[in-house]
Each structure stands twice: as structure tokens, then as C-alpha cells.
Amino acid sequence: MKNRGHLVSIVVTLLFAFSGAYAIDLNSAAYPDATLSLEHGNPGFGASVLAVNAERLQGWIDHLATFSDDETPAVTRILFTDNDIAARRYVKSLMKDANLTITEDAVGNIYGLWEGSDTTDGIVGTGSHVDAIPLAGKYDGVLGVLGPIEAIKALQAAGFKPWRPIEVVMFTSEEPTRFGFGCLGSRVMSGHPEIRQKLEAAHDENGTSFDEAAAAAGYPDALKNLDSAVVKNKYSAFVELHIEQGPTLEEEGIPIGIVTAIAAPAQLTVTFSGGGGHAGATLMPFRNDAGLAAAELQLALEAAVLGTGSNDTVGTAGVVELRPGAVNNIRDVDGPRRDSVVEKVKAATEEIAERRKVGHTFTIGNQDPPATSGDRVLKAAVEATEQLRLRYKMMPSRAYHDSLFMARVAPTAMVFIPCFKGYSHRPDEFASKADMENGVRVLALTLAKLSVGPKTDCCH
Ligand SMILES: *[C@@H]1O[C@H](CO)[C@@H](O)[C@H](O)[C@H]1NC(C)=O
Ligand SMILES: *[C@@H]1O[C@H](CO)[C@@H](O)[C@H](O)[C@H]1NC(C)=O
Ligand SMILES: *[C@@H]1O[C@H](CO)[C@@H](O)[C@H](O)[C@H]1NC(C)=O
Ligand SMILES: [Zn+2]
């Protein structure tokens, strides 16, 4: 029998989140019908005119779900595979049907533009992703791509004329499945400093490079043209519609969540390397057991989490692998607080390694800053929700989204709707038509307000 753990890495996921949640009850008489101003040539329309066809949206969602490597209801759609390419074609056909002007950038982000009467003051963006991890569901991301197309159709039917243009974005690879890191398209768009290096190094499980995969999907010379995909100063605001992916809204019976901040992950790799040796013959005082060092670090991690003294700080220890290459993912909407926990874990790693005489490495993979939502976008979303007489809750996003990166280039917010038991990334992921209708109406009115409203808190 060998000593336990010659080389041990631990995999730990910590989730920290700050929640300033509150709910507002609406007295139905308190909010007047939304009349969008007469500014910028709009006749104005009441919120009650804004009719969203949830049946049609459901039909699109169901059809998109058929482009899957697994049998429905499971959705598996990996970047630049045949089903992803078919899904892209379908999304473009829907954009075309809504009279949007379609463009695509070097890495396959797809844009559908509804022209406005002004071209000098930035574009109002909205969007999400349609790629899906293996055996996922049909709503994650998809609602944020097809919902805006329905929102635009509803605005068109209500006679709305955009002043600032409104654009739907389908981001490339929000999920990390094929190349190992998430939010690929939005990182490129935001001009993320390490993205070129990441993409140059990226290979899938079969050794196909990102550039090769992109070229095969119809996006040649992606890396060469990477800089042309950066969208600094393009958007005056950005808003993403998404299922909550948590149970709060459903449990509390609140139809709309307005996201005030998005948690960002920090990835750490911790390895302890012990001496090995014969487990029977090596006396306890002479051991340097990497497995026990890893066990201790998990307790230190728990202590660091509890040490913040806040119920909003939570941590889960995941897998302990008796092999190299483990990831420790820490998230928070408060950057310094998250980083203070990273520091404590680092100090504990060093102390444990020294005391137990085991070698160690501690590597910070990425440590993206969290994002705070833009005031003007939040205000538009709150007003829209109130005018539609829907109850809502201000809440953080504990998962990260393309909006985390869009927040670097434009004031950004997200709108959540409830989903069944908070399930996501599984085949029984579900959002009701009524909830989607509410979400799309809020999105539509928010986009309209951002399109015609003043640009007060700009950002660049
Ligand atoms: C799109 O354009 C066509 C042709 O100009 C027009 O007939 C149709 O009504 C438009 N559709 C929408 C949704 O505006
Ligand atoms: C890698 O190759 C296997 C076997 O041919 C295939 O099933 C899989 O889809 C490939 N992966 C990707 C991302 O193309
Ligand atoms: C944390 O939650 C528990 C259980 O709801 C509650 O009793 C306690 O007061 C909370 N502590 C803080 C600091 O909010
Ligand atoms: Zn998503």
C-alpha cells in the first residue's frame, strides 16, 4: 500500500454573493400606463399596447431545441459543431424575418440591427447565447436571444420607431465546453486583455485549434481579425434577459428580477505534492502527506468564508482529486471581498505546506472583476416593470453571463425571470410562457426607453 496521495490537487468551488434584495408590491392604481415620450418622432404608446406573442416565442424555442446532439428535451449544442451552425442559421432567419440587418464578426458573434433615426449616440444592445453544455435545457441563453426578437416584433407592431438603434446580439460560446473558458464572444467584444493569448492557445479535446474550428464554421482568419470585433464605444446601453438559474423568484412568487450586480469568478489552482513512500513502513513523524494538507485547506477555506460574518458569503468545497490540475473558483459581486478570501486561502496554503513539509503551487487562473449594473439601464428596467404593473426584486446574479463583459464597454443590466426550481444546465430546465411573456414585455419597454431616453450616465 502506498502512502496516500503522492501529488494531490483539490478542487473547490466557492460562491460568494452579496444580496441587497428587496421586493416592491405594486398597487395597481399607483403606476400610470407607460406613455413613451413624444421625443424623437415617436407617437408614444401605452404599455398595454405592447403585445408579446409568447406562443410564437415558445415555438421558436422548441424549434431551436431540435438542433441538439442529444435527444429532446436534452439540449447539447457545442460551439461550431453542425448543430451550432444550424442553430446560427435559424437565429439569422428569425432576425431577417424581423427586418433586422444582420452582420457577423470575426469570432462568429451575430448581430441583428433595427435601424434608428440617430446614428451618433450609440446603439442599445441586448442579447445572450445559444450554445449549450452537454445535456442542458432549452431556455438558458436562448431566451435572451429569441426574446429580444419577439420584443422587437412587439415594438414594431406597437408602432414604435427607435431613435437610437436597437441591436440583438447572439454571443459566441458563453459556455466553456469546447475550448475551456466561458464568455468567449463577449470577452473578444470587450477587448479583454488576455483573450488573444487564450484563443491562440485554445485547442479542443481532438486537438483542433480555435482558428481551425472557426474557419470550418465559416469564420476564416478569426485570430487575424480579432481586433475588429472589439465594440468599445458602440453601445450606449446593454441589457440581457435570462432565466434566473436559481429558485428565489419562483419561491417568492415574483415575476421579474432586476440584476444589480454580476458576480465574477476567480480561478485558483492549488496543488500539494507529498513525498510518497511506503504507507506501512513510513512512520507518522516522517510523512509529508499531501492528502491531509488538502483536507486541511478545505477547513481553512470554510473558516475564511465564515470569517466574513455575512450570510451572503457562501462556500462549497467540491472535489478532492488525487491527481494534478484542480480548480478553485471563487465568486463575489464585491471584488475586494472576494480577493481577501483568495488571500486567506493563499496564506493557508503556504502555512499548511510548510508545517506538513509538502511542496505546493498556488496559481491564480483568472480573476475577473465583478460588474455593477449601469444606473440608467436599471432605471429604465425598473420604470418599465412598474409601468407594466409587475412585481419585481432587485437582486445580484450569482452566475456569470456575457453581460459581465459587456459591462466593460457599456452601462449594462440584466432582467431575470423565474425558472422551475431554479434548474438550469439540465434537460428539465423550464420557464413558463406567462413568465417569458412578462420578461419579454419588460425587455421591450426597457429597450424602447433606452432608445429614446436621455443618455445621462455614460460610461465610456
Ligand atoms: C418587414 O419589411 C417588409 C417589407 O418592407 C414589410 O412588409 C414587413 O411588414 C416588415 N415587417 C416588420 C415586422 O416590420
Ligand atoms: C472529437 O472527436 C470525437 C470522435 O470523432 C467526436 O465524437 C467529437 O464530437 C469531437 N469533438 C469535437 C468538439 O468536435
Ligand atoms: C443569518 O441567517 C440566520 C438564519 O436565517 C439568522 O438567524 C441570522 O440572524 C443571520 N445573520 C446575519 C448576520 O444576518
Ligand atoms: Zn446563460
PDB file of N, CA and C and ligand atoms in Angstrom, residues 309-312, ligand 3:
ATOM      1  N   GLY A 309     -18.466  36.884   8.148  1.00  0.00           N
ATOM      2  CA  GLY A 309     -19.557  37.226   9.051  1.00  0.00           C
ATOM      3  C   GLY A 309     -20.860  37.576   8.340  1.00  0.00           C
ATOM      4  N   SER A 310     -20.930  37.324   7.063  1.00  0.00           N
ATOM      5  CA  SER A 310     -22.143  37.668   6.313  1.00  0.00           C
ATOM      6  C   SER A 310     -22.831  36.415   5.781  1.00  0.00           C
ATOM      7  N   ASN A 311     -24.153  36.382   5.898  1.00  0.00           N
ATOM      8  CA  ASN A 311     -24.911  35.261   5.320  1.00  0.00           C
ATOM      9  C   ASN A 311     -24.815  35.258   3.804  1.00  0.00           C
ATOM     10  N   ASP A 312     -24.432  36.378   3.252  1.00  0.00           N
ATOM     11  CA  ASP A 312     -24.352  36.467   1.798  1.00  0.00           C
ATOM     12  C   ASP A 312     -23.089  35.823   1.256  1.00  0.00           C
TER      13      ASP A 312
HETATM   14  C1  LIG B   3     -28.065  34.661   9.147  1.00  0.00           C
HETATM   15  O1  LIG B   3     -29.197  33.818   8.927  1.00  0.00           O
HETATM   16  C2  LIG B   3     -29.698  33.232  10.113  1.00  0.00           C
HETATM   17  C3  LIG B   3     -30.791  32.219   9.720  1.00  0.00           C
HETATM   18  O2  LIG B   3     -31.771  32.873   8.951  1.00  0.00           O
HETATM   19  C4  LIG B   3     -30.201  34.328  11.042  1.00  0.00           C
HETATM   20  O3  LIG B   3     -30.655  33.772  12.258  1.00  0.00           O
HETATM   21  C5  LIG B   3     -29.044  35.299  11.339  1.00  0.00           C
HETATM   22  O4  LIG B   3     -29.504  36.375  12.087  1.00  0.00           O
HETATM   23  C6  LIG B   3     -28.420  35.797  10.051  1.00  0.00           C
HETATM   24  N1  LIG B   3     -27.231  36.571  10.360  1.00  0.00           N
HETATM   25  C7  LIG B   3     -26.949  37.728   9.797  1.00  0.00           C
HETATM   26  C8  LIG B   3     -25.641  38.339  10.163  1.00  0.00           C
HETATM   27  O5  LIG B   3     -27.687  38.276   9.000  1.00  0.00           O
END
